[in-house]
Short mmCIF file of C-alpha atoms in Angstrom, two decimals:
data_model
loop_
_atom_site.label_atom_id
_atom_site.label_comp_id
_atom_site.label_asym_id
_atom_site.label_seq_id
_atom_site.Cartn_x
_atom_site.Cartn_y
_atom_site.Cartn_z
CA VAL O 905 0.00 0.00 0.00
CA ARG O 906 1.51 3.30 -1.11
CA PHE O 907 -0.97 5.54 0.75
CA LYS O 908 -4.49 5.68 2.15
CA TYR O 909 -6.88 8.49 1.28
CA SER O 910 -9.96 8.84 3.43
CA GLY O 911 -11.26 12.00 1.79
CA LYS O 912 -11.03 15.63 2.69
CA ILE O 913 -14.37 16.24 4.35
CA GLN O 914 -16.16 19.48 3.56
CA ARG O 915 -18.16 21.34 6.18
CA ASP O 916 -21.53 20.05 4.93
CA GLN O 917 -20.31 16.49 4.40
CA ASP O 918 -20.15 14.00 7.26
CA ARG O 919 -18.50 11.06 5.49
CA PHE O 920 -16.50 10.18 2.38
CA VAL O 921 -18.06 7.58 0.07
CA PRO O 922 -16.03 7.13 -3.13
CA LEU O 923 -17.94 6.03 -6.24
CA HIS O 924 -15.64 6.28 -9.30
CA ILE O 925 -11.92 6.65 -9.87
CA ALA O 926 -9.75 7.73 -12.82
CA THR O 927 -6.18 8.89 -13.43
CA ASP O 928 -4.80 11.51 -15.79
CA VAL O 929 -1.54 12.07 -17.68
CA ASN O 930 -0.06 13.99 -14.73
CA HIS O 931 -0.54 10.91 -12.51
CA GLN O 932 -3.24 12.69 -10.55
CA ILE O 933 -6.02 10.53 -9.15
CA LEU O 934 -9.62 11.71 -9.51
CA ILE O 935 -12.18 10.26 -7.11
CA ASP O 936 -15.90 11.00 -7.37
CA ASP O 937 -17.87 10.83 -4.13
CA ASP O 938 -21.55 10.63 -3.24
CA ALA O 939 -21.62 14.41 -2.49
CA ASN O 940 -21.13 15.22 -6.22
CA MET O 941 -17.55 16.37 -5.75
CA ILE O 942 -14.47 15.10 -7.54
CA HIS O 943 -11.42 14.95 -5.29
CA VAL O 944 -8.16 15.46 -7.19
CA ILE O 945 -5.18 14.03 -5.34
CA SER O 946 -1.52 13.61 -6.22
CA PHE O 947 0.05 10.22 -6.91
CA ASP O 948 1.32 10.31 -3.30
CA GLY O 949 -2.19 10.79 -1.88
CA CYS O 950 -2.02 14.53 -1.11
CA PHE O 951 -5.24 16.48 -1.64
CA LEU O 952 -4.91 19.03 -4.48
CA ARG O 953 -8.40 20.42 -5.18
CA TYR O 954 -12.08 19.74 -5.74
CA LEU O 955 -13.96 19.76 -9.03
CA ASP O 956 -17.67 20.43 -8.53
CA TYR O 957 -19.31 18.10 -11.07
CA SER O 958 -21.84 15.35 -10.62
CA CYS O 959 -20.78 12.13 -12.29
CA SER O 960 -23.27 9.59 -10.99
CA GLY O 961 -23.00 7.74 -14.30
CA GLY O 962 -19.21 7.50 -14.26
CA MET O 963 -16.15 9.43 -15.32
CA SER O 964 -13.19 8.92 -17.61
CA ILE O 965 -10.25 10.75 -19.17
CA ASP O 966 -10.37 10.93 -22.99
CA ALA O 967 -7.48 10.91 -25.49
CA ASP O 968 -7.27 14.73 -25.41
CA HIS O 969 -6.84 14.67 -21.59
CA ASN O 970 -10.34 16.01 -20.89
CA LEU O 971 -12.48 14.76 -18.04
CA VAL O 972 -15.67 13.12 -19.31
CA VAL O 973 -18.48 12.84 -16.73
CA ALA O 974 -21.94 11.34 -17.14
CA GLY O 975 -25.16 11.78 -15.21
CA LYS O 976 -26.95 8.52 -14.53
CA SER O 977 -30.48 9.92 -14.19
CA SER O 978 -30.14 12.81 -16.66
CA GLY O 979 -28.23 10.88 -19.34
CA LYS O 980 -26.09 13.98 -19.99
CA VAL O 981 -22.41 13.68 -20.79
CA GLN O 982 -20.10 16.63 -20.12
CA VAL O 983 -16.57 17.06 -21.42
CA ILE O 984 -14.50 19.20 -19.04
CA LYS O 985 -11.07 20.62 -19.82
CA TYR O 986 -9.58 20.79 -16.33
CA LEU O 987 -5.86 20.57 -17.12
CA LYS O 988 -3.98 23.67 -18.23
#
């Protein structure tokens, strides 16, 4: 085990429940939780930032390094350019 990440809890969130996980070209780990937040952490497990997108239907990184998120109930797919 390289590290354990138990989530960086926000003030209105009482627990961390991860749903989906993906990695990008910068070796960052993206974890979607049940509070509709994407936690971006470094490859060493350090919290970097949040992305405020609901991805109840899943998430992925495409060939152009964009984050693709899907809404399970809405059926909408969003392509998000989050890397600079």
